[in-house]
Short mmCIF file of C-alpha atoms in Angstrom, two decimals:
data_model
loop_
_atom_site.label_atom_id
_atom_site.label_comp_id
_atom_site.label_asym_id
_atom_site.label_seq_id
_atom_site.Cartn_x
_atom_site.Cartn_y
_atom_site.Cartn_z
CA MET A 216 0.00 0.00 0.00
CA GLU A 217 1.41 3.41 -1.04
CA GLN A 218 2.29 5.68 1.87
CA ILE A 219 0.27 8.87 2.24
CA ILE A 220 2.55 11.91 2.12
CA GLU A 221 2.01 15.50 3.26
CA THR A 222 4.14 18.32 1.88
CA ILE A 223 4.97 21.23 4.20
CA HIS A 224 6.31 24.43 2.63
CA ILE A 225 8.46 26.82 4.70
CA TYR A 226 9.48 30.20 3.29
CA HIS A 227 12.09 32.19 5.17
CA THR A 228 14.06 35.44 5.18
CA ASN A 229 16.90 36.67 7.37
CA ASP A 230 19.07 39.75 7.82
CA VAL A 231 16.96 41.94 5.55
CA HIS A 232 18.31 44.96 7.49
CA SER A 233 15.54 47.22 6.19
CA HIS A 234 16.74 46.78 2.62
CA PHE A 235 13.41 47.25 0.92
CA GLU A 236 14.59 47.38 -2.71
CA SER A 237 12.93 44.05 -3.46
CA TRP A 238 10.44 43.99 -0.62
CA PRO A 239 7.31 44.62 -2.74
CA GLN A 240 8.22 41.58 -4.90
CA ILE A 241 9.02 39.43 -1.85
CA SER A 242 5.78 40.35 -0.10
CA ARG A 243 3.65 39.73 -3.18
CA TYR A 244 5.38 36.41 -3.89
CA LEU A 245 4.86 35.17 -0.33
CA ARG A 246 1.17 36.07 -0.36
CA GLU A 247 0.62 34.39 -3.72
CA ARG A 248 2.50 31.23 -2.76
CA LYS A 249 0.63 30.91 0.53
CA ARG A 250 -2.69 31.32 -1.29
CA GLN A 251 -1.71 28.66 -3.85
CA HIS A 252 -0.60 26.18 -1.19
CA ILE A 253 -3.82 26.65 0.75
CA GLU A 254 -5.82 26.05 -2.44
CA HIS A 255 -3.91 22.77 -2.90
CA GLU A 256 -4.42 21.88 0.79
CA GLU A 257 -0.69 22.05 1.47
CA ALA A 258 0.71 23.47 4.70
CA CYS A 259 2.65 26.69 4.35
CA PHE A 260 4.59 28.73 6.94
CA VAL A 261 6.56 31.96 6.58
CA PHE A 262 9.34 32.89 9.02
CA ASP A 263 11.88 35.68 9.49
CA ILE A 264 15.07 34.95 11.39
CA GLY A 265 15.92 38.40 12.69
CA ASP A 266 17.57 41.69 11.78
CA PHE A 267 14.57 42.60 9.66
CA VAL A 268 14.81 45.96 11.42
CA ASP A 269 17.75 48.28 10.77
CA ARG A 270 17.72 51.83 12.03
CA SER A 271 19.92 52.98 9.15
CA HIS A 272 16.77 53.19 6.97
CA PRO A 273 14.62 56.31 7.40
CA PHE A 274 11.38 54.29 7.33
CA THR A 275 12.57 52.15 10.24
CA GLU A 276 13.99 55.09 12.18
CA GLY A 277 10.97 57.29 11.56
CA THR A 278 8.47 54.63 12.66
CA ALA A 279 10.63 53.22 15.51
CA GLY A 280 10.54 49.88 13.68
CA LYS A 281 6.77 49.55 13.90
CA GLY A 282 6.56 50.12 10.14
CA ASN A 283 8.68 46.99 9.68
CA THR A 284 6.19 45.03 11.78
CA HIS A 285 3.40 46.29 9.52
CA LEU A 286 5.29 45.03 6.46
CA LEU A 287 5.66 41.57 8.02
CA ASN A 288 1.93 41.58 8.77
CA GLN A 289 1.11 42.46 5.18
CA ALA A 290 3.29 39.67 3.83
CA GLY A 291 1.61 37.06 6.03
CA TYR A 292 4.48 35.96 8.27
CA ASP A 293 3.65 33.31 10.84
CA ALA A 294 6.57 33.76 13.24
CA VAL A 295 9.87 35.60 13.64
CA THR A 296 12.76 35.72 16.04
CA ILE A 297 14.82 38.81 16.75
CA GLY A 298 18.34 39.68 15.74
CA ASN A 299 20.79 41.99 17.44
CA ASN A 300 19.43 44.94 15.45
CA GLU A 301 16.04 44.53 17.07
CA GLY A 302 17.54 43.57 20.40
CA ILE A 303 20.36 46.02 21.09
CA THR A 304 20.06 48.96 18.69
CA MET A 305 16.61 49.77 20.07
CA SER A 306 15.88 50.99 23.58
CA LYS A 307 14.10 48.62 25.91
CA THR A 308 10.94 50.72 25.63
CA ALA A 309 11.09 50.71 21.82
CA LEU A 310 11.58 46.92 21.69
CA ASN A 311 8.69 46.40 24.09
CA LEU A 312 6.49 48.39 21.69
CA LEU A 313 7.92 47.04 18.43
CA TYR A 314 5.56 44.09 18.09
CA GLU A 315 2.43 45.39 19.82
CA ASP A 316 0.52 45.28 16.50
CA ALA A 317 2.08 42.03 15.24
CA ASN A 318 -0.17 39.40 13.68
CA PHE A 319 2.58 36.78 14.03
CA ASP A 320 4.38 35.01 16.86
CA ILE A 321 7.74 36.23 18.17
CA VAL A 322 9.61 33.06 19.14
CA LEU A 323 12.54 33.85 21.41
CA GLY A 324 13.73 31.55 24.15
CA ASN A 325 16.82 33.27 25.54
CA LEU A 326 15.74 36.83 26.38
CA TRP A 327 14.39 37.65 29.84
CA ASP A 328 13.04 40.66 31.67
CA ASP A 329 13.40 40.41 35.44
CA GLY A 330 13.23 36.61 35.35
CA GLN A 331 10.31 36.38 32.93
CA TYR A 332 9.90 36.28 29.18
CA PRO A 333 8.89 39.63 27.67
CA GLU A 334 5.13 39.90 27.18
CA TRP A 335 5.57 39.95 23.42
CA ALA A 336 7.72 36.81 23.17
CA ILE A 337 7.24 33.07 23.58
CA PRO A 338 10.06 30.49 23.81
CA SER A 339 8.32 28.00 21.51
CA VAL A 340 5.08 27.45 19.63
CA SER A 341 3.40 24.54 17.89
CA TYR A 342 1.34 24.68 14.69
CA THR A 343 -0.84 21.85 13.42
CA THR A 344 -1.29 21.34 9.68
CA GLY A 345 -4.58 20.47 8.03
CA LYS A 346 -3.48 16.84 7.95
CA GLY A 347 -2.60 16.79 11.64
CA THR A 348 1.17 17.13 11.55
CA ARG A 349 2.42 19.07 14.58
CA VAL A 350 5.22 21.51 13.72
CA GLY A 351 7.17 22.87 16.69
CA ILE A 352 9.03 26.17 16.40
CA ILE A 353 11.85 27.26 18.72
CA GLY A 354 13.97 30.40 18.45
CA ALA A 355 16.90 32.27 19.98
CA THR A 356 19.20 35.18 19.24
CA ALA A 357 22.91 35.93 19.58
CA GLU A 358 24.23 36.52 23.08
CA TYR A 359 25.53 40.08 23.41
CA GLN A 360 25.72 40.02 27.18
CA ALA A 361 27.26 43.46 27.79
CA PHE A 362 24.80 45.23 25.53
CA TYR A 363 21.62 43.48 26.67
CA SER A 364 22.46 43.92 30.34
CA LYS A 365 23.13 47.62 29.81
CA LEU A 366 19.62 47.93 28.34
CA GLY A 367 18.03 46.11 31.28
CA TRP A 368 17.53 42.69 29.65
CA GLN A 369 18.94 39.30 30.65
CA ILE A 370 20.26 37.12 27.82
CA THR A 371 21.14 33.44 28.16
CA PRO A 372 23.37 31.22 25.96
CA PRO A 373 21.27 30.52 22.84
CA ARG A 374 22.61 27.13 21.83
CA GLU A 375 22.05 25.61 25.27
CA THR A 376 18.61 27.21 25.41
CA LEU A 377 17.61 25.75 22.05
CA LYS A 378 18.74 22.25 23.03
CA LYS A 379 16.59 22.41 26.18
CA LEU A 380 13.57 23.70 24.26
CA ALA A 381 13.94 20.94 21.65
CA GLU A 382 14.12 18.26 24.35
CA GLN A 383 11.05 19.69 26.08
CA MET A 384 8.88 19.56 22.98
CA LYS A 385 10.21 16.51 21.11
CA ASP A 386 7.42 14.21 22.34
CA GLU A 387 4.71 16.80 21.68
CA VAL A 388 5.42 17.51 18.00
CA ASP A 389 6.28 15.66 14.80
CA VAL A 390 8.71 18.22 13.34
CA ILE A 391 11.03 20.73 15.05
CA VAL A 392 12.09 23.88 13.20
CA CYS A 393 14.60 26.24 14.79
CA LEU A 394 14.73 29.99 14.08
CA SER A 395 18.36 30.74 14.90
CA HIS A 396 19.96 34.17 14.89
CA MET A 397 23.24 32.73 16.23
CA GLY A 398 25.46 32.47 13.15
CA ILE A 399 26.69 29.63 10.98
CA HIS A 400 29.22 28.06 13.36
CA GLU A 401 26.79 27.94 16.28
CA ASP A 402 24.13 26.48 13.97
CA GLU A 403 26.50 23.73 12.90
CA ARG A 404 27.36 22.94 16.53
CA LEU A 405 23.67 22.90 17.45
CA ALA A 406 22.90 20.49 14.61
CA ALA A 407 25.71 18.14 15.69
CA GLU A 408 24.70 18.26 19.37
CA CYS A 409 20.92 18.14 18.92
CA PRO A 410 19.92 15.96 15.93
CA ILE A 411 16.28 15.86 17.12
CA ILE A 412 15.94 19.28 15.48
CA ASP A 413 14.86 18.74 11.88
CA VAL A 414 15.53 22.14 10.28
CA ILE A 415 17.66 25.10 11.40
CA LEU A 416 16.84 28.36 9.63
CA GLY A 417 19.93 30.49 10.17
CA ALA A 418 20.97 34.14 10.24
CA HIS A 419 23.37 36.68 11.79
CA THR A 420 26.54 35.83 9.85
CA HIS A 421 24.86 36.52 6.49
CA HIS A 422 25.73 33.07 5.22
CA LEU A 423 24.10 31.58 2.15
CA PHE A 424 23.15 27.96 1.47
CA PRO A 425 21.92 27.68 -2.16
CA GLU A 426 20.66 24.12 -1.58
CA GLY A 427 20.85 23.92 2.19
CA LYS A 428 23.48 22.03 4.13
CA PHE A 429 23.15 18.80 6.08
CA VAL A 430 24.87 18.23 9.40
CA GLY A 431 23.88 14.66 10.10
CA PRO A 432 20.12 14.48 9.54
CA VAL A 433 19.61 18.19 10.29
CA LEU A 434 18.96 20.50 7.34
CA LEU A 435 20.46 24.01 7.62
CA ALA A 436 19.06 26.79 5.44
CA ALA A 437 19.94 30.49 5.16
CA THR A 438 19.37 33.31 2.67
CA GLY A 439 22.38 35.60 3.01
CA LYS A 440 21.46 39.24 3.60
CA TYR A 441 19.51 42.31 2.49
CA GLY A 442 16.58 40.41 0.98
CA GLU A 443 18.67 39.34 -1.98
CA TYR A 444 17.32 35.79 -1.68
CA LEU A 445 14.15 34.14 -0.43
CA GLY A 446 14.42 30.67 1.08
CA HIS A 447 12.07 27.74 0.51
CA VAL A 448 12.29 24.50 2.49
CA THR A 449 10.02 21.58 1.63
CA LEU A 450 9.37 18.71 4.01
CA LYS A 451 7.74 15.47 2.89
CA ILE A 452 5.95 13.86 5.80
CA GLY A 453 4.77 10.26 5.91
CA LEU A 454 1.43 10.32 7.72
CA ASP A 455 1.39 6.76 9.05
CA PRO A 456 3.63 6.81 10.96
CA LYS A 457 4.46 10.51 11.13
CA LYS A 458 8.00 10.79 9.82
CA ILE A 459 10.00 13.07 7.52
CA THR A 460 10.73 11.15 4.34
CA ASP A 461 12.50 13.95 2.47
CA ARG A 462 13.71 17.50 3.13
CA LYS A 463 15.09 20.03 0.66
CA ALA A 464 16.12 23.70 0.59
CA VAL A 465 16.28 26.07 -2.38
CA LEU A 466 16.78 29.82 -2.82
CA TYR A 467 15.09 32.28 -5.16
CA ARG A 468 16.85 35.44 -6.29
CA THR A 469 14.50 38.24 -5.40
CA ASP A 470 15.64 40.47 -8.27
CA GLN A 471 14.23 37.80 -10.59
CA LEU A 472 10.78 37.78 -9.02
CA ALA A 473 7.99 39.44 -10.98
CA HIS A 474 8.09 43.25 -10.95
CA VAL A 475 5.28 45.70 -11.54
CA GLU A 476 5.46 49.49 -11.97
CA GLU A 477 3.96 50.07 -8.55
CA ASP A 478 6.94 48.40 -6.82
CA VAL A 479 9.30 51.37 -7.23
CA ARG A 480 6.62 53.79 -6.04
CA GLU A 481 6.01 51.60 -2.98
CA VAL A 482 9.70 51.67 -2.00
CA ASN A 483 9.77 55.45 -2.45
CA ARG A 484 6.67 55.79 -0.28
CA LEU A 485 8.47 53.98 2.54
CA ILE A 486 11.40 56.38 2.32
CA ASP A 487 9.08 59.41 2.17
CA ALA A 488 7.11 58.18 5.18
CA GLY A 489 10.29 57.86 7.20
CA ASN A 490 11.59 61.25 6.18
CA GLN A 491 8.29 62.93 7.06
CA ALA A 492 8.37 61.33 10.49
CA MET A 493 11.82 62.83 11.13
CA ASN A 494 11.07 66.45 10.25
CA GLU A 495 11.34 67.51 13.90
CA LYS A 496 13.92 70.26 14.40
CA VAL A 497 16.76 69.42 16.81
CA PHE A 498 19.03 72.48 16.85
CA PHE A 499 20.09 75.50 14.79
CA ASN A 500 23.51 75.27 13.17
CA PRO A 501 25.07 78.76 12.75
CA ILE A 502 27.89 77.77 10.37
CA PRO A 503 28.39 75.07 7.71
CA LEU A 504 30.01 71.92 9.09
CA ARG A 505 31.92 70.38 6.21
CA GLN A 506 32.95 66.76 5.90
CA ASN A 507 36.54 65.71 5.20
CA LEU A 508 36.95 61.97 4.77
CA PHE A 509 40.74 62.04 4.96
CA GLY A 510 41.43 64.57 7.68
CA GLU A 511 40.06 66.75 10.40
CA SER A 512 37.16 69.08 9.64
CA GLU A 513 34.66 71.40 11.27
CA LEU A 514 32.29 68.43 11.35
CA SER A 515 34.72 66.03 13.04
CA SER A 516 35.73 68.73 15.53
CA PHE A 517 32.09 69.32 16.48
CA PHE A 518 31.48 65.61 17.07
CA ALA A 519 34.77 65.21 18.95
CA ARG A 520 33.76 67.95 21.37
CA ALA A 521 30.32 66.37 21.71
CA LEU A 522 31.81 62.98 22.57
CA ILE A 523 34.09 64.45 25.23
CA ALA A 524 31.33 66.61 26.70
CA TYR A 525 28.85 63.73 26.90
CA THR A 526 31.17 61.06 28.27
CA GLU A 527 33.60 63.28 30.24
CA ALA A 528 36.43 61.03 29.04
CA ASP A 529 40.05 62.18 28.98
CA CYS A 530 40.30 61.86 25.20
CA ALA A 531 38.47 60.54 22.15
CA LEU A 532 39.17 58.50 19.02
CA PHE A 533 36.91 57.82 16.04
CA ASN A 534 37.03 57.65 12.23
CA ALA A 535 36.02 60.39 9.79
CA GLY A 536 34.19 57.84 7.65
CA ILE A 537 31.23 57.88 10.04
CA PHE A 538 30.02 61.13 8.47
CA LEU A 539 28.03 60.52 5.30
CA GLY A 540 27.85 64.16 4.25
CA SER A 541 28.06 67.69 5.60
CA LEU A 542 25.70 69.94 7.55
CA GLU A 543 24.68 73.27 6.08
CA LYS A 544 23.92 76.39 8.10
CA GLY A 545 20.35 76.37 9.43
CA TRP A 546 17.99 74.15 11.33
CA VAL A 547 19.09 70.53 11.76
CA SER A 548 16.28 67.96 11.90
CA LYS A 549 16.17 64.40 13.12
CA GLY A 550 16.22 63.38 9.47
CA ASP A 551 19.39 65.41 8.84
CA LEU A 552 21.13 63.72 11.77
CA HIS A 553 20.00 60.30 10.56
CA ALA A 554 21.28 60.95 7.04
CA LEU A 555 24.59 62.18 8.45
CA LEU A 556 25.07 59.35 10.98
CA PRO A 557 22.79 56.41 10.05
CA HIS A 558 24.89 53.85 11.92
CA PRO A 559 23.42 51.88 14.86
CA ILE A 560 26.64 52.57 16.75
CA ASN A 561 26.85 53.46 20.44
CA PRO A 562 29.57 55.50 22.13
CA CYS A 563 31.78 53.68 24.59
CA VAL A 564 34.32 54.75 27.18
CA VAL A 565 37.31 52.44 27.60
CA THR A 566 39.61 52.60 30.64
CA LEU A 567 43.21 51.90 29.65
CA ASP A 568 46.64 51.78 31.18
CA GLY A 569 48.97 54.31 29.61
CA GLU A 570 50.97 51.60 27.87
CA LEU A 571 47.85 50.26 26.15
CA LEU A 572 46.59 53.75 25.27
CA THR A 573 49.94 54.42 23.60
CA GLU A 574 49.60 51.16 21.68
CA VAL A 575 46.10 52.14 20.50
CA TYR A 576 47.28 55.60 19.47
CA GLU A 577 50.18 54.20 17.45
CA GLN A 578 47.90 51.67 15.72
CA SER A 579 45.49 54.47 14.81
CA LEU A 580 48.26 56.15 12.77
CA ASN A 581 48.24 53.28 10.23
CA LYS A 582 48.42 55.04 6.86
CA GLU A 583 46.49 52.28 5.09
CA TRP A 584 43.39 52.44 7.30
CA PRO A 585 41.70 55.51 5.76
CA GLU A 586 41.24 53.62 2.46
CA ILE A 587 39.92 50.42 4.05
CA GLU A 588 36.33 49.47 3.28
CA ILE A 589 34.41 48.54 6.43
CA LYS A 590 31.55 46.04 6.36
CA GLY A 591 29.47 45.16 9.38
CA LEU A 592 30.18 46.18 13.00
CA GLY A 593 27.18 48.51 12.78
CA PHE A 594 29.00 50.74 10.26
CA ARG A 595 26.77 51.90 7.40
CA GLY A 596 29.32 53.94 5.45
CA THR A 597 32.00 52.72 3.04
CA LEU A 598 35.57 53.79 3.86
CA MET A 599 37.20 54.05 7.27
CA GLY A 600 38.48 57.56 6.60
CA ALA A 601 41.08 59.31 8.71
CA MET A 602 41.34 58.53 12.41
CA ILE A 603 40.37 61.60 14.42
CA HIS A 604 42.03 62.26 17.79
CA GLU A 605 40.53 64.65 20.32
CA ARG A 606 42.66 65.63 23.33
CA LEU A 607 45.00 62.77 22.36
CA TYR A 608 48.21 64.12 20.83
CA GLN A 609 51.98 64.04 20.81
CA ASN A 610 53.94 67.15 21.68
CA ARG A 611 56.98 68.19 19.69
CA TYR A 612 59.18 65.89 21.79
CA GLY A 613 57.07 62.84 20.92
CA GLN A 614 55.41 62.58 24.31
CA LEU A 615 51.77 61.43 24.19
CA PHE A 616 49.16 63.39 26.13
CA ALA A 617 45.53 62.61 27.01
CA GLY A 618 43.96 65.94 27.79
CA ASN A 619 46.52 67.74 29.94
CA ARG A 620 48.09 64.56 31.33
CA GLU A 621 51.14 62.87 29.94
CA VAL A 622 50.39 59.26 29.07
CA LEU A 623 52.52 57.02 31.26
CA ALA A 624 52.62 53.28 31.90
CA GLY A 625 50.98 52.44 35.21
CA LYS A 626 48.53 55.34 35.02
CA THR A 627 44.95 54.94 33.79
CA TYR A 628 43.08 57.02 31.23
CA THR A 629 39.59 57.06 29.76
CA LEU A 630 39.11 56.95 25.99
CA ALA A 631 35.76 57.75 24.36
CA THR A 632 35.30 55.86 21.11
CA LEU A 633 32.79 53.91 19.00
CA ASP A 634 31.53 50.50 20.06
CA MET A 635 32.71 48.99 16.76
CA PHE A 636 36.31 49.58 17.81
CA THR A 637 35.89 47.52 21.00
CA PHE A 638 35.35 44.18 19.23
CA GLY A 639 39.07 43.61 18.59
CA PHE A 640 39.19 43.84 14.78
CA PHE A 641 41.23 47.05 14.68
CA PHE A 642 42.41 47.55 18.25
CA PRO A 643 42.98 44.21 20.03
CA ALA A 644 43.75 46.02 23.30
CA LEU A 645 40.21 47.43 23.45
CA LYS A 646 38.53 44.02 23.35
CA GLU A 647 39.58 42.95 26.83
CA ALA A 648 39.75 46.38 28.44
CA GLU A 649 37.23 47.73 30.95
CA LYS A 650 34.36 49.28 28.97
CA ASP A 651 31.28 51.35 29.65
CA TYR A 652 28.83 51.31 26.74
CA TYR A 653 26.38 54.19 26.48
CA MET A 654 22.97 52.76 25.60
CA PRO A 655 20.50 53.25 24.07
CA GLU A 656 22.18 56.47 22.85
CA LEU A 657 23.52 56.25 19.31
CA ILE A 658 26.26 58.55 18.09
CA ARG A 659 23.72 60.72 16.25
CA ASP A 660 21.92 61.24 19.55
CA ILE A 661 25.15 62.57 21.08
CA PHE A 662 25.63 64.89 18.10
CA GLY A 663 22.10 66.28 18.47
CA TRP A 664 22.41 66.63 22.24
CA TYR A 665 25.57 68.69 21.88
CA GLY A 666 23.96 70.93 19.28
CA LYS A 667 21.17 71.74 21.71
CA GLU A 668 23.61 72.17 24.59
CA GLN A 669 25.41 74.92 22.66
CA ASN A 670 22.23 77.02 22.88
CA ILE A 671 22.17 77.18 19.11
CA ASP A 672 18.51 78.07 18.73
#
């Protein structure tokens, strides 16, 4: 007797980062495919694996991310998990409000608020198909302990959390799907350590699996970044007994999905909506502040003073590439600040021994760095640009000073910088040093605060 088979379709996105260039096509395709599967009595689920929100886009910034939630609603998503862009670039209040209008589940097992899950999140959920197959969903996000704790959240190790959740639900469901914003290496470890999970939909490291990847019996799938691909996993389920008989993953290039004239207008409407929401005036700028990518400028000097004034650090260090334009004389709006500094980057004060501060200063003089292209780390520009030093300088005898103090081994100094420089990629000494991250303030918030503090109105 031929075995009765059910086909389950899973569509997934990850790390869209508010790149909406192809979003109208993606949304339309998902709605059409779900309608077709329902007509054929096939189960269909749509998931996002985090970092759908990115505050570098004016629509996201202007709507505090709630516009992104509306887009997911429109496209018919069933569940999402969060990425670090939802989790640590938004204030705790903003994240608590982000999903209040969501028509989908937020599956997140490793984020806590005073010992409880946030009201908007659940650690796992189970869906039952029309043919009775029980599909369990678990989810977790990357563990940025220092950042989450600074915002008032508690974050637990995601891989261990996911293994516990899978064990808890394995006897209650027929299929386990994991929404993992941990990164490719953690996904591979999870698959090796927990083969009772059937599918891991991955994210965070922007990896791409054109046809999926198997680690033992576990199928890993991921779509890269920026909505460039849409993922489709199909599971064939034997109904008596309930068992997966086949599993496959494919990707669709979103620039090859059907376009209509209205798509471009829809993307422009999102940008316009964000810009309109950020028309609020912040401060009056009495003189033009020009950008200089490869040296100091009026603009870099203004921000350097702002960073010192806000953090009260001894000295400051940052790169000129953070400025994506200049500021003209006149009123500066929230939108102007966002266009100038779109990065979800926080300021940070690092406490260093004089020997290490000297090492950092000497590394910052690398003549090749200004031309380096930076990708990731929260940076939304292109080139590093010149390294800017504020109150950190050598006198004519070659002695290094931080403020008015000579930098000496055995003495400690405070350096205000950008959080992206504390991860060890450029300055290894900053990775292990004592740090105080300023959150939820982004660097554009510091810039705007200083403008107002100067009584420029």
